[in-house]
Every structure is written in C-alpha cells, then in structure tokens.
Coordinates of C-alpha atoms in Angstrom, one line a residue:
M877 CA -0.1 -0.5 -0.3
A878 CA 1.7 3.3 -1.2
P879 CA 2.2 5.6 2.2
Y880 CA 0.0 8.1 2.9
K881 CA 1.1 11.5 0.8
M882 CA 0.1 14.3 2.8
L883 CA -2.0 17.3 0.4
H884 CA -0.1 20.4 -0.2
P885 CA -1.2 23.5 1.2
L886 CA -1.6 25.6 -1.9
L887 CA -4.3 22.5 -2.9
F888 CA -5.9 22.9 0.3
L889 CA -6.1 26.4 0.0
S890 CA -7.5 26.2 -3.8
A891 CA -10.3 23.7 -2.4
L892 CA -11.0 26.5 0.4
I893 CA -11.2 29.1 -2.4
A894 CA -13.9 26.8 -4.3
L895 CA -15.8 26.0 -1.3
S896 CA -16.0 29.7 -0.6
E897 CA -16.9 30.6 -4.3
Q898 CA -20.1 28.0 -4.0
R899 CA -21.2 29.9 -0.2
S900 CA -21.0 33.8 -1.6
H901 CA -22.9 35.1 -4.7
T902 CA -22.7 38.4 -4.1
F903 CA -20.1 39.0 -7.0
R904 CA -19.8 37.3 -10.5
S905 CA -16.4 35.1 -10.3
P906 CA -13.8 34.9 -13.2
G907 CA -13.8 31.3 -15.1
P908 CA -11.9 28.7 -14.1
V909 CA -8.7 29.5 -16.9
E910 CA -9.0 32.9 -15.7
R911 CA -8.8 31.9 -11.9
L912 CA -6.2 29.2 -11.8
L913 CA -3.7 32.0 -13.9
R914 CA -4.4 34.4 -10.9
L915 CA -3.7 31.7 -8.3
D916 CA -0.3 30.9 -10.5
Q917 CA 0.6 34.4 -10.5
R918 CA 0.6 34.5 -6.8
L919 CA 1.9 30.8 -5.5
A920 CA 5.6 32.6 -5.0
G921 CA 4.3 35.3 -2.9
F922 CA 2.1 33.4 -0.8
E923 CA 4.1 31.1 0.8
K924 CA 6.3 34.0 2.0
R925 CA 3.3 35.8 3.3
A926 CA 3.5 35.4 7.7
K927 CA 0.8 32.6 8.9
H928 CA -1.4 34.9 11.1
T929 CA -2.1 37.3 7.8
T930 CA -3.0 33.8 5.7
H931 CA -5.2 32.8 9.1
T932 CA -7.0 36.3 9.1
K933 CA -7.7 35.9 5.5
L934 CA -9.2 32.7 5.4
A935 CA -11.5 33.1 8.7
A936 CA -12.6 36.3 6.6
L937 CA -13.6 33.8 3.9
F938 CA -15.7 32.0 6.0
S939 CA -17.5 34.7 7.8
D940 CA -21.1 35.2 7.6
D941 CA -20.1 38.6 6.3
A942 CA -17.6 37.8 3.6
R943 CA -16.7 41.1 1.3
V944 CA -13.9 39.7 -0.2
K945 CA -14.6 36.9 -2.4
Y946 CA -10.7 35.8 -4.0
P947 CA -8.4 36.1 -0.9
F948 CA -5.5 36.2 -3.2
D949 CA -7.1 38.3 -6.4
T950 CA -6.6 41.8 -6.4
P951 CA -10.1 43.9 -8.2
T952 CA -10.1 45.4 -11.5
A953 CA -11.9 48.6 -11.7
T954 CA -14.4 49.2 -15.2
L955 CA -14.8 52.6 -16.6
R956 CA -17.6 53.3 -18.7
P957 CA -17.8 56.1 -21.0
T958 CA -21.3 57.8 -22.2
R959 CA -20.0 58.4 -25.6
Y960 CA -16.1 57.8 -27.2
E961 CA -16.6 61.3 -29.1
I962 CA -16.5 65.0 -27.4
P963 CA -18.8 67.4 -29.1
L964 CA -17.4 70.6 -30.3
G965 CA -18.1 72.7 -27.2
G966 CA -18.9 69.4 -25.0
N967 CA -17.6 66.8 -22.8
V968 CA -18.4 63.2 -21.7
T969 CA -18.8 61.2 -18.8
L970 CA -16.9 58.7 -17.5
S971 CA -17.7 56.5 -14.6
C972 CA -15.7 54.4 -12.4
F973 CA -16.8 51.4 -10.2
V974 CA -15.0 48.2 -8.8
D975 CA -17.0 45.6 -8.6
G976 CA -17.6 44.1 -5.1
S977 CA -17.8 47.1 -2.4
D978 CA -18.6 50.3 -2.2
N979 CA -15.5 51.4 -0.1
W980 CA -13.4 52.0 -2.8
T981 CA -11.9 55.7 -3.6
I982 CA -11.6 56.1 -7.2
L983 CA -8.3 57.4 -8.5
W984 CA -8.4 58.9 -12.5
Y985 CA -5.7 59.1 -14.6
R986 CA -5.1 60.4 -18.4
A987 CA -2.9 60.2 -20.8
A988 CA -2.6 63.1 -23.5
T989 CA -1.5 60.8 -26.2
Y990 CA -0.8 57.1 -27.5
G991 CA 2.5 55.8 -25.5
S992 CA 2.5 58.9 -23.2
K993 CA 2.6 58.4 -19.5
D994 CA -0.5 58.4 -17.2
E995 CA -1.1 61.2 -15.4
P996 CA -3.0 61.3 -12.4
M997 CA -6.2 63.6 -12.1
T998 CA -5.7 64.7 -8.6
E999 CA -8.7 66.7 -8.8
Y1000 CA -10.9 64.2 -9.3
E1001 CA -9.5 61.7 -6.5
G1002 CA -13.0 60.1 -4.9
K1003 CA -15.6 61.0 -7.8
K1004 CA -16.8 58.2 -9.5
A1005 CA -18.3 59.8 -12.5
I1006 CA -16.7 62.9 -14.1
N1007 CA -16.9 65.0 -17.0
V1008 CA -13.9 65.5 -19.3
S1009 CA -14.2 67.6 -22.4
Q1010 CA -10.1 67.0 -23.4
G1011 CA -9.7 64.1 -25.4
G1012 CA -7.2 61.6 -24.0
I1013 CA -6.7 58.1 -22.9
Y1014 CA -8.4 57.7 -19.6
H1015 CA -8.0 55.1 -16.5
C1016 CA -9.4 54.6 -13.1
R1017 CA -8.3 52.5 -10.1
G1018 CA -9.7 52.0 -6.7
R1019 CA -8.1 52.5 -3.3
S1020 CA -9.5 51.1 -0.3
D1021 CA -8.8 52.0 3.5
S1022 CA -6.2 49.7 4.2
G1023 CA -4.1 51.6 1.1
S1024 CA -4.7 48.3 -1.0
I1025 CA -5.2 49.4 -4.8
T1026 CA -7.3 47.6 -7.6
H1027 CA -6.4 46.7 -10.7
Q1028 CA -6.3 49.3 -13.7
S1029 CA -9.4 49.8 -15.4
N1030 CA -9.8 49.3 -19.2
A1031 CA -8.9 52.3 -21.4
A1032 CA -11.6 54.6 -22.7
I1033 CA -10.4 56.4 -25.7
I1034 CA -11.6 59.4 -26.2
E1035 CA -11.3 61.7 -29.0
D1036 CA -12.3 65.4 -29.1
T1037 CA -13.7 67.9 -31.7
L1038 CA -11.6 70.6 -33.6
P1039 CA -13.1 73.8 -34.2
I1040 CA -12.2 73.2 -37.3
T1041 CA -14.3 72.4 -41.0
A1042 CA -13.4 69.7 -43.5
I1043 CA -14.4 70.8 -46.9
L1044 CA -15.5 68.5 -49.9
T1045 CA -15.6 68.5 -52.9
L1046 CA -16.3 66.2 -56.4
K1047 CA -14.5 66.5 -59.3
P1048 CA -15.7 66.5 -62.2
N1049 CA -18.2 68.9 -60.9
W1050 CA -21.2 67.4 -62.8
T1051 CA -25.1 67.8 -62.2
K1052 CA -25.6 64.0 -62.7
I1053 CA -23.4 61.1 -62.9
Y1054 CA -24.6 58.1 -65.0
M1055 CA -23.6 54.5 -64.6
G1056 CA -20.1 53.7 -65.5
E1057 CA -18.3 56.9 -65.0
T1058 CA -15.6 58.1 -63.0
F1059 CA -15.6 60.9 -60.2
T1060 CA -13.4 61.6 -57.1
V1061 CA -14.1 63.5 -54.2
R1062 CA -11.2 65.4 -52.4
C1063 CA -11.2 66.3 -48.7
D1064 CA -9.4 69.3 -47.4
I1065 CA -9.1 71.1 -43.6
Q1066 CA -8.0 74.7 -44.1
G1067 CA -6.1 75.8 -41.2
G1068 CA -4.8 71.9 -40.8
E1069 CA -1.7 73.0 -42.7
G1070 CA 1.6 71.1 -41.7
T1071 CA -0.4 68.4 -39.6
Y1072 CA 0.0 64.8 -40.4
W1073 CA -3.7 64.0 -41.4
S1074 CA -5.7 60.8 -41.5
Y1075 CA -9.3 60.7 -43.1
D1076 CA -12.2 59.8 -42.5
W1077 CA -15.6 59.1 -44.9
R1078 CA -19.3 58.8 -45.7
P1079 CA -21.2 57.0 -46.5
K1080 CA -20.8 54.4 -43.5
R1081 CA -20.0 51.5 -45.6
F1082 CA -16.3 53.6 -46.3
T1083 CA -15.1 52.9 -42.8
T1084 CA -11.5 52.7 -43.5
Y1085 CA -9.0 55.7 -42.4
Y1086 CA -7.2 56.8 -45.7
T1087 CA -4.1 58.8 -45.3
T1088 CA -5.0 60.7 -48.9
N1089 CA -7.4 63.2 -49.1
E1090 CA -8.8 61.5 -52.6
R1091 CA -10.8 58.9 -53.2
T1092 CA -11.6 58.0 -56.8
F1093 CA -14.7 55.8 -57.8
Y1094 CA -14.0 53.8 -61.3
N1095 CA -17.4 52.4 -63.2
V1096 CA -19.7 53.3 -60.8
G1097 CA -22.9 52.2 -60.0
W1098 CA -26.1 51.8 -57.7
D1099 CA -23.6 51.0 -54.8
D1100 CA -22.0 54.1 -55.2
N1101 CA -25.3 56.4 -54.3
G1102 CA -25.2 58.2 -51.0
D1103 CA -24.2 61.5 -49.5
Y1104 CA -20.8 62.0 -49.4
Q1105 CA -19.2 63.7 -46.3
C1106 CA -15.3 63.9 -44.4
R1107 CA -13.3 64.8 -41.7
G1108 CA -9.7 64.8 -40.8
K1109 CA -8.0 62.9 -37.8
T1110 CA -5.0 63.4 -36.1
D1111 CA -4.0 61.3 -32.7
L1112 CA -6.9 61.5 -30.6
S1113 CA -9.1 64.4 -32.7
F1114 CA -11.0 64.7 -35.5
T1115 CA -12.5 68.2 -37.2
Q1116 CA -15.7 68.6 -38.0
W1117 CA -17.5 66.6 -40.5
S1118 CA -17.5 69.0 -44.2
N1119 CA -20.5 69.5 -46.3
V1120 CA -22.4 66.9 -47.7
I1121 CA -22.4 66.5 -51.5
P1122 CA -25.4 64.0 -52.4
V1123 CA -24.3 61.5 -55.8
T1124 CA -27.3 60.1 -57.8
V1125 CA -26.2 57.6 -60.4
S1126 CA -28.5 57.6 -63.3
F1127 CA -29.0 55.4 -66.1
K1128 CA -26.8 55.2 -69.1
L1129 CA -27.5 58.0 -71.0
H1130 CA -29.4 58.4 -74.7
P1131 CA -28.3 60.9 -76.8
V1132 CA -31.1 62.5 -78.7
L1133 CA -30.2 63.1 -82.8
T1134 CA -32.4 65.8 -84.9
L1135 CA -31.9 66.7 -88.4
S1136 CA -32.5 69.6 -90.6
P1137 CA -34.1 69.5 -93.1
S1138 CA -35.8 66.1 -93.3
W1139 CA -36.4 66.3 -97.2
L1140 CA -33.7 67.0 -99.4
S1141 CA -33.8 69.6 -102.1
P1142 CA -31.3 70.9 -104.8
G1143 CA -28.0 72.5 -102.9
A1144 CA -29.2 72.4 -99.6
S1145 CA -27.2 71.2 -96.6
V1146 CA -28.0 68.7 -93.6
T1147 CA -27.6 69.6 -89.9
L1148 CA -27.1 67.3 -87.5
N1149 CA -27.5 68.2 -83.7
C1150 CA -26.9 65.7 -81.0
E1151 CA -29.2 66.8 -77.5
V1152 CA -27.9 65.8 -74.2
E1153 CA -28.4 66.5 -71.0
Y1154 CA -26.5 69.4 -69.5
P1155 CA -25.0 69.7 -72.9
S1156 CA -22.1 72.3 -71.1
E1157 CA -20.8 69.8 -68.8
G1158 CA -17.5 68.9 -70.8
W1159 CA -19.3 66.9 -73.6
S1160 CA -17.9 66.0 -76.9
F1161 CA -19.5 64.0 -79.9
S1162 CA -19.0 62.0 -82.5
W1163 CA -20.8 61.3 -85.9
Y1164 CA -21.9 58.5 -87.7
K1165 CA -23.4 57.4 -90.8
A1166 CA -25.8 54.0 -90.4
V1167 CA -25.8 51.6 -93.6
P1168 CA -28.1 48.8 -93.3
Y1169 CA -26.8 45.4 -91.4
Y1170 CA -27.0 41.9 -93.3
K1171 CA -27.7 40.4 -89.8
I1172 CA -31.6 42.4 -90.2
T1173 CA -33.3 40.5 -87.3
E1174 CA -29.9 41.7 -84.6
E1175 CA -29.4 44.9 -85.5
P1176 CA -30.8 46.6 -88.3
Y1177 CA -28.1 49.3 -88.8
T1178 CA -23.8 49.2 -88.3
Y1179 CA -22.0 52.5 -87.9
E1180 CA -19.4 54.2 -89.8
L1181 CA -18.0 57.0 -88.4
L1182 CA -18.2 60.6 -90.9
P1183 CA -15.2 62.7 -92.0
D1184 CA -13.7 64.5 -88.8
G1185 CA -16.9 63.2 -86.8
S1186 CA -14.8 62.2 -84.2
K1187 CA -14.9 64.0 -80.8
T1188 CA -16.0 67.2 -81.9
A1189 CA -16.6 69.9 -79.3
Q1190 CA -19.4 71.4 -81.0
S1191 CA -22.9 69.5 -80.8
L1192 CA -23.9 70.3 -84.5
Y1193 CA -22.5 68.7 -87.4
I1194 CA -22.9 70.0 -91.4
I1195 CA -23.2 68.0 -94.4
T1196 CA -23.1 69.4 -97.6
G1197 CA -23.6 67.6 -100.9
Q1198 CA -25.8 64.9 -99.8
T1199 CA -28.3 63.7 -102.8
S1200 CA -29.9 60.6 -101.7
T1201 CA -31.5 59.0 -98.7
A1202 CA -28.9 58.7 -95.7
A1203 CA -29.4 57.6 -91.4
Y1204 CA -27.3 59.2 -89.1
V1205 CA -26.7 58.8 -85.9
C1206 CA -24.3 60.5 -82.7
R1207 CA -22.5 59.6 -79.7
A1208 CA -21.2 61.9 -76.7
E1209 CA -18.5 61.3 -74.3
R1210 CA -16.9 63.0 -71.7
G1211 CA -14.0 62.9 -68.5
S1212 CA -10.6 61.6 -68.5
N1213 CA -11.4 57.9 -68.9
Y1214 CA -14.2 58.6 -71.9
Y1215 CA -17.5 57.5 -70.6
Y1216 CA -19.4 57.2 -73.6
T1217 CA -23.5 57.1 -74.0
Y1218 CA -25.5 55.2 -75.8
Y1219 CA -25.7 56.0 -79.7
S1220 CA -28.9 57.9 -80.8
D1221 CA -31.7 56.7 -82.6
P1222 CA -31.3 56.5 -86.2
K1223 CA -32.4 60.0 -87.9
F1224 CA -32.9 59.9 -92.0
V1225 CA -33.0 62.7 -94.2
W1226 CA -35.2 61.6 -97.2
S1227 CA -34.8 62.3 -101.0
A1228 CA -37.6 61.3 -103.4
D1229 CA -35.4 61.6 -106.4
A1230 CA -34.9 57.7 -108.0
S1231 CA -31.2 56.5 -108.9
S1232 CA -30.8 53.1 -110.9
A1233 CA -28.4 52.1 -108.6
A1234 CA -31.7 51.8 -106.2
S1235 CA -35.3 52.8 -106.3
L1236 CA -38.9 52.5 -104.9
T1237 CA -42.1 52.1 -107.0
V1238 CA -45.9 52.4 -105.7
G1239 CA -48.0 50.4 -107.7
P1240 CA -51.9 51.1 -108.0
V1241 CA -54.6 49.5 -105.6
V1242 CA -54.8 45.9 -105.7
Q1243 CA -57.8 44.2 -104.5
N1244 CA -57.5 40.6 -102.8
F1245 CA -59.6 38.9 -100.1
G1246 CA -62.5 41.4 -99.5
S1247 CA -59.5 44.2 -99.0
D1248 CA -57.6 46.7 -101.1
F1249 CA -53.9 46.8 -100.9
V1250 CA -50.7 49.2 -102.2
K1251 CA -48.1 47.6 -103.5
L1252 CA -44.3 48.7 -103.3
T1253 CA -41.5 47.6 -105.3
C1254 CA -37.3 47.6 -104.5
K1255 CA -35.7 47.3 -108.0
G1256 CA -31.7 48.3 -108.2
N1257 CA -28.0 46.8 -108.5
S1258 CA -28.8 44.7 -105.4
S1259 CA -29.8 41.1 -105.2
S1260 CA -31.5 41.6 -101.7
W1261 CA -33.9 44.2 -100.1
R1262 CA -35.8 45.2 -97.8
V1263 CA -38.7 48.2 -97.3
R1264 CA -38.3 50.2 -94.5
K1265 CA -41.2 52.7 -93.2
F1266 CA -40.9 55.7 -90.4
P1267 CA -42.7 56.1 -88.4
E1268 CA -42.5 52.2 -87.0
N1269 CA -45.7 52.0 -85.0
G1270 CA -45.4 48.6 -84.8
R1271 CA -43.9 47.4 -88.2
P1272 CA -40.6 48.6 -89.0
Y1273 CA -40.0 46.9 -92.2
C1274 CA -42.8 44.9 -94.7
S1275 CA -40.1 41.9 -93.9
N1276 CA -37.9 41.2 -91.2
F1277 CA -35.4 39.2 -93.6
W1278 CA -33.6 40.4 -96.9
L1279 CA -35.9 39.3 -100.1
S1280 CA -34.1 38.3 -103.3
G1281 CA -34.6 40.2 -106.6
E1282 CA -37.2 42.9 -106.5
S1283 CA -38.9 42.9 -103.2
V1284 CA -42.3 43.3 -102.8
C1285 CA -44.2 45.1 -100.2
T1286 CA -48.2 45.2 -99.8
I1287 CA -49.9 47.7 -97.8
D1288 CA -53.4 47.1 -96.2
T1289 CA -55.1 50.1 -97.2
T1290 CA -57.7 49.8 -94.4
Y1291 CA -55.2 50.1 -91.6
S1292 CA -53.4 53.3 -91.0
D1293 CA -50.3 52.9 -92.1
D1294 CA -49.3 56.8 -93.5
G1295 CA -45.5 56.8 -93.3
V1296 CA -42.3 57.4 -95.1
Y1297 CA -41.3 54.2 -97.1
W1298 CA -37.9 53.7 -98.7
C1299 CA -36.1 50.5 -99.6
E1300 CA -32.4 49.3 -98.4
S1301 CA -30.1 46.7 -100.0
M1302 CA -27.6 44.4 -98.4
L1303 CA -24.9 46.7 -100.8
K1304 CA -25.5 49.5 -97.9
E1305 CA -27.6 51.4 -100.8
F1306 CA -31.0 53.6 -99.8
S1307 CA -33.5 54.2 -102.4
N1308 CA -35.7 57.3 -103.0
A1309 CA -38.3 57.6 -100.3
V1310 CA -42.2 58.4 -100.9
N1311 CA -44.5 59.8 -98.1
I1312 CA -47.6 57.5 -98.5
T1313 CA -50.8 58.8 -96.8
L1314 CA -53.1 55.3 -97.8
Q1315 CA -56.0 57.7 -98.2
D1316 CA -54.8 59.5 -101.2
F1317 CA -54.6 55.8 -103.2
Y1318 CA -58.1 55.1 -101.9
S1319 CA -60.5 57.3 -100.0
G1320 CA -64.0 56.1 -101.2
P1321 CA -66.0 53.1 -99.5
L1322 CA -65.3 49.5 -99.4
M1323 CA -67.7 46.8 -100.7
V1324 CA -67.8 44.0 -98.3
V1325 CA -69.0 40.6 -99.7
P1326 CA -68.2 37.2 -98.3
V1327 CA -64.7 36.5 -99.5
D1328 CA -65.9 32.1 -99.9
P1329 CA -68.7 31.1 -102.1
V1330 CA -72.2 31.4 -100.1
N1331 CA -74.6 28.3 -100.0
E1332 CA -77.9 29.0 -102.5
G1333 CA -80.6 29.2 -100.4
T1334 CA -78.8 30.7 -97.3
F1335 CA -79.2 34.3 -95.4
V1336 CA -76.4 36.6 -96.9
S1337 CA -75.8 40.2 -96.1
L1338 CA -73.5 42.6 -97.6
S1339 CA -72.5 46.1 -96.2
C1340 CA -70.8 49.2 -97.0
N1341 CA -67.5 50.5 -94.9
L1342 CA -65.0 52.8 -94.7
R1343 CA -61.8 52.3 -93.4
R1344 CA -63.2 49.1 -91.5
K1345 CA -66.2 51.5 -90.0
K1346 CA -69.7 50.6 -90.9
I1347 CA -71.2 53.6 -92.8
F1348 CA -74.9 54.7 -91.6
P1349 CA -78.2 55.2 -94.3
N1350 CA -77.9 56.9 -97.6
V1351 CA -76.0 54.2 -99.1
A1352 CA -77.0 53.0 -102.6
F1353 CA -76.2 49.3 -103.6
Y1354 CA -75.6 48.0 -107.2
H1355 CA -75.6 44.4 -108.9
N1356 CA -73.7 44.2 -112.1
D1357 CA -73.8 48.3 -112.6
K1358 CA -77.5 47.9 -111.5
L1359 CA -79.0 49.9 -109.1
V1360 CA -80.9 47.2 -106.6
Q1361 CA -81.3 49.2 -103.6
N1362 CA -81.0 53.2 -102.3
D1363 CA -82.8 53.6 -99.0
S1364 CA -82.4 53.7 -95.6
R1365 CA -81.5 50.5 -95.0
E1366 CA -77.8 50.0 -93.7
E1367 CA -77.1 46.7 -95.5
L1368 CA -78.2 44.7 -98.8
N1369 CA -79.7 41.2 -97.6
F1370 CA -80.5 38.0 -99.0
L1371 CA -83.2 35.8 -96.9
A1372 CA -82.3 32.9 -99.3
V1373 CA -79.8 33.6 -101.9
S1374 CA -79.7 32.3 -105.0
K1375 CA -77.8 31.7 -107.8
S1376 CA -79.3 34.2 -109.8
D1377 CA -78.0 36.5 -107.2
E1378 CA -73.8 35.9 -107.8
G1379 CA -72.0 38.7 -109.7
F1380 CA -70.2 42.1 -109.0
Y1381 CA -71.7 44.4 -106.5
K1382 CA -70.4 48.1 -105.3
C1383 CA -71.7 50.9 -103.2
Q1384 CA -71.8 54.4 -103.4
Y1385 CA -71.9 56.6 -100.2
S1386 CA -71.7 60.8 -100.3
G1387 CA -70.5 61.0 -104.0
K1388 CA -68.2 58.1 -103.8
E1389 CA -67.8 55.0 -105.7
S1390 CA -66.5 51.7 -103.9
P1391 CA -64.6 49.4 -106.2
S1392 CA -66.7 46.1 -107.5
R1393 CA -66.1 42.7 -105.4
Y1394 CA -67.9 39.5 -106.7
M1395 CA -70.1 37.3 -104.8
T1396 CA -70.2 33.7 -105.7
V1397 CA -73.0 31.5 -105.2
K1398 CA -73.1 27.6 -104.4
S1399 CA -75.7 25.8 -106.3
T1400 CA -77.1 23.1 -103.8
V1401 CA -79.0 20.9 -106.7
P1402 CA -77.0 17.7 -108.0
P1403 CA -75.9 17.5 -111.6
E1404 CA -78.5 16.0 -113.8
I1405 CA -77.4 12.7 -115.6
F1406 CA -80.1 12.8 -118.7
S1407 CA -80.7 16.0 -121.5
Q1408 CA -83.9 17.4 -121.5
N1409 CA -85.2 15.6 -124.3
E1410 CA -85.2 12.3 -123.0
S1411 CA -88.8 11.2 -122.7
S1412 CA -88.2 7.5 -122.2
E1413 CA -86.7 4.7 -120.9
N1414 CA -85.2 4.0 -124.4
S1415 CA -84.0 7.6 -124.7
P1416 CA -80.2 8.4 -124.6
L1417 CA -78.2 9.3 -122.3
H1418 CA -76.7 12.5 -122.2
P1419 CA -72.5 12.7 -123.0
G1420 CA -70.8 11.1 -120.3
S1421 CA -73.9 9.0 -119.0
A1422 CA -73.2 6.1 -121.4
A1423 CA -70.2 4.6 -119.2
V1424 CA -72.4 4.9 -116.0
Y1425 CA -75.3 3.1 -117.7
E1426 CA -72.9 0.7 -119.2
S1427 CA -70.9 -0.2 -116.2
A1428 CA -74.6 0.0 -114.1
N1429 CA -76.1 -2.9 -116.7
K1430 CA -72.7 -4.8 -116.0
N1431 CA -72.9 -5.0 -112.5
G1432 CA -76.5 -6.6 -111.9
R1433 CA -80.0 -5.6 -111.9
H1434 CA -80.0 -3.2 -109.0
W1435 CA -77.9 -1.2 -111.1
K1436 CA -80.1 -1.2 -113.9
W1437 CA -83.1 -0.4 -111.9
S1438 CA -81.4 2.6 -110.3
V1439 CA -80.8 4.2 -113.5
R1440 CA -84.5 3.4 -114.3
R1441 CA -86.0 5.4 -111.4
A1442 CA -83.9 8.3 -112.2
V1443 CA -84.9 8.5 -116.1
A1444 CA -89.0 8.3 -115.1
A1445 CA -88.1 10.8 -112.3
K1446 CA -86.9 12.8 -115.0
Q1447 CA -89.7 12.6 -117.5
K1448 CA -92.1 13.2 -114.6
R1449 CA -90.4 17.0 -114.0
I1450 CA -90.5 17.3 -118.1
L1451 CA -94.3 16.2 -117.9
L1452 CA -95.0 18.8 -115.0

C-alpha cells in the first residue's frame, strides 16, 4: 500500500477557494482558466506571507459577512464612458466602479496621446463619475481604506472635436453622374496645414481611414449612390464633418439626334444636332452614318464614322452635298476615362429622287381577300432588299428578312399605315423615299362581300364600310352596275340567296363609289344525268352517261333499276 501523502497546503487553499465560491453569490466570479492563472501568479508570494495574515484572510473568507471573494486576487476597476467622441464645446461623462464593494476611493488617470505616460488627475480623486472635455486615454483605479490598490481599469479612448471644418469637393463637378462614369471626392482641411491627417469618409460603408485626401470611384453603379462627407483625424482629435455632397447615379445616357431638313432639296446642306442633358458639362460628340446591316433580326444598322466626326467640341455637324436618302446617329462622351453614352436612334434625311442603283416604285391599289392593298417594289443593283417605314409604329419594315430580286411590299389600305417608305439593300444603298398617305390611294367606301362562295338558299348580308367602319343610311347598292337598293337600310340582305344573285356588287356613299367585289353563289342541286329531250326509258343518255349506264348494266340488276328510276323521275319533271 502506498504511503500516505500529505496534501500540499496550496492545493488545500485552492479547495477552500472553490468552497467559498459556492457559498458566496454576491459578485461575479471569473472563469476557471482566469482563476487558475491568477492563482499561479501568486503562488510564490503566498508562501512568503506570514501565517497570521493568511489565517486572518481565511477566517474572513468563511465569515457570515464575507466582503472579499478571492483572498489572493486584487479587484479590477471598470471604466464606462457615455460616448467616445467629445462634440465641439461639449463633454463626455466617465464612470468608474469596482466589483464587490463601494468602499473604494476612485483614482483617475489620463494619457494625452498614444504611448505617453498616465498622469494622475488628482482634482477628481474620490469621484465615481467625472465630465471631461479633453481628448485622451483615460483609466481609473480603486484604493481601499487599508491602502490596497485595484488593478487598472480598461482604457477609454476619448477623441475631441477641433474647431475646424473639412471641405469636400467633387471632381468633376457634374450635375448628374451616369452609370459607368468615374468621379473623385477630395477632402481639404483649411487651417490644418503642416499636420499629419488621416481621413474618415461617409457613407458609412467606407469605414477605413485613408491617409490621402482623395478617393476615386471607377465605373460607378447603384452601390455608389449616397450622401458623401469627410473629416480629418490626427492623433486623438477630429475635425468637424464636411459639407454634404449628394451623389445620384443615373441610367446610362441616351442622346437625341435631330436633323434639318428632313427632305433634301438641290444644293441644301443637312445640319445634325446631338442633344444631351446639361450640354455644357464637358461633352464631346462623334458622328456616324448608319448603313444597313445584313443580320436584320439582330441590329438593323451598323455605324461608320463620318469624316472629321470624332470627338468634336460642338454639338452640331453639317453635311454638304448629300443627294440621296441616308441615316445618321451620334454619340457623346466626357471625362478623362472617356465615358461613352449610348448611340442615338437613327434619324433619316430623305430624297425623292430615284436612281438606277436603288429605286422604290409604288403600284396601284390591288384587291385581295376583301381588302385593298398598295404594292411597293424595290429595284436596283443589289440582289437583296428590304422595305423600311417611318414612323415604325409596330411595323418597322414589311419583312424581317432580306428578299432576293425585286422586293415587294403590300400595304393594307384599311389600316393606318401612313408614313415615309423607302428601300434598303445589302450593298448599303438607300432608294428614293415616298411619303404615302393611304387615303390618297383610296378614300372611298369599301364593298364588303363574303370572301368564300355562299350556299344557295342561305341568308347573306352585304355592307358598305369606310376604312373598316360601318357607314350609316343613305347608301346605294349596285348589282352588275344595276341599282338594286337606295334607301335608309344599312345593308343589302338576301333571305335566301340564289344563283341569279351571283355577280359584281359595289356601293356609293357621299358621292364616292367603291371598287366592285364579286359574290359567288354555290348551287345545292346535284347535277342532272340526262338531257332535257329524254322522254322514255330508251332515250339516249347525255354525253358521259353511257359509260355509267354500261357499268351499271354489267354489275347487275340493282344498278340498272337505279338508272331506270332516275329516267322515270326526269320524265315526270318534264311533264310537269
């Protein structure tokens, strides 16, 4: 059996401390790691203490009114400020307390800068809360009646505000900033020359202190919106916040191109004007000719830079000697990083003069499926064409692909497709332009008849419309140029249409006559087998019937009997 080993006095004392923690709930105890570290730091000193001192502390530990929780641990003071920045002309309140007892005299200390020595603030000795109006690094301690001193408190770094205001400027100083642009904010401190400054910036997401007084934002987007401010910082002092500069990032700019005149005349020049918001804010302009692009479903045009058309300072560009239809666009840019706007929408200058290279001809009104159409035809050197129209109003061109040979475009006159029409080729050519007002081609009423043949004996109604709008009374209807109705009725109705009603119909309204439309009537009586001269069973069949009769005769009595019944029925109709 192993010999009895006496418990080390220090371990015994540690057990007593643990027991005392279970009995005392007056103060918060440190964690086990902190407790062991503190105990380890005082092991050597404990063994050198006098016995009566140790016994006295142990007796106090188990007394009913125990005031000291840790017999070998020096209490720590805690310092709490109401804020960490002193406003200009204001102050900050500091409070100091020691856990476990109020019987401590509070001692105050201040270091003027980082790394400097703590200086006692004797004028505040004994005060648990003080107001300070100077920046610095503050500490406090507690002193007991017996003269023991607590550990030093946490540091409270208090920064004061200088009577200096920073000045913020924006470069370039534009009224509106667009997505993709670059801008710089600069912070200047007047009266702070010769002082080493770092800089604090707002919005709040910019939390890092910068040692330079400029910040540049490249390729800006929505995240760069905000109210910008700055201030300078030196050691434990701040300047006041600067003026506020609001920055709002807008969508990328889309310039507007206008040109004059829209129609060319001999010897006249064409003036292009590229309009942007705030034109005096450092814009330069570039000018392009729009030429037809072969991938029509992607982009209708590509852009070729005009002579001396790059980065002009003026927003005007003059073209001389233009003789044919053409399209132009412009673009604006500004800034040292060359922010570019979108291209403007193409604008056209039209010529009415046709050429052998490209020409547009306008045909007469064509009737088809109950409507009237105007036929447009492109001709010239190219093998592929397309027809364009302005304004587009949902129909930018008659086809969304290139047509080989002659390109033909038909326009329904019953719709509002008025506008300027021209042809474009794959050879980048423009034809003459034609300003078409469809009412000029046909301004009269339209005779509306069924497109498909109607069955004999059915109800049919014909009407007279004006550009798809029904015309009210006082309409005259004609059948094969013969007046058939001229009264207050709005329509020409047939209760049981007959074969004799087939033919051309037209109408007149307000002195104008519609084009004639043909109505087809389909007979419902089956075709007759025999001729009208048949009077007996032995009468000869009409041409083509002999083969039927012979075939029926060969296939048995049933077919022969059917033919005989048909002959008898025919004879009965003749007698009647």
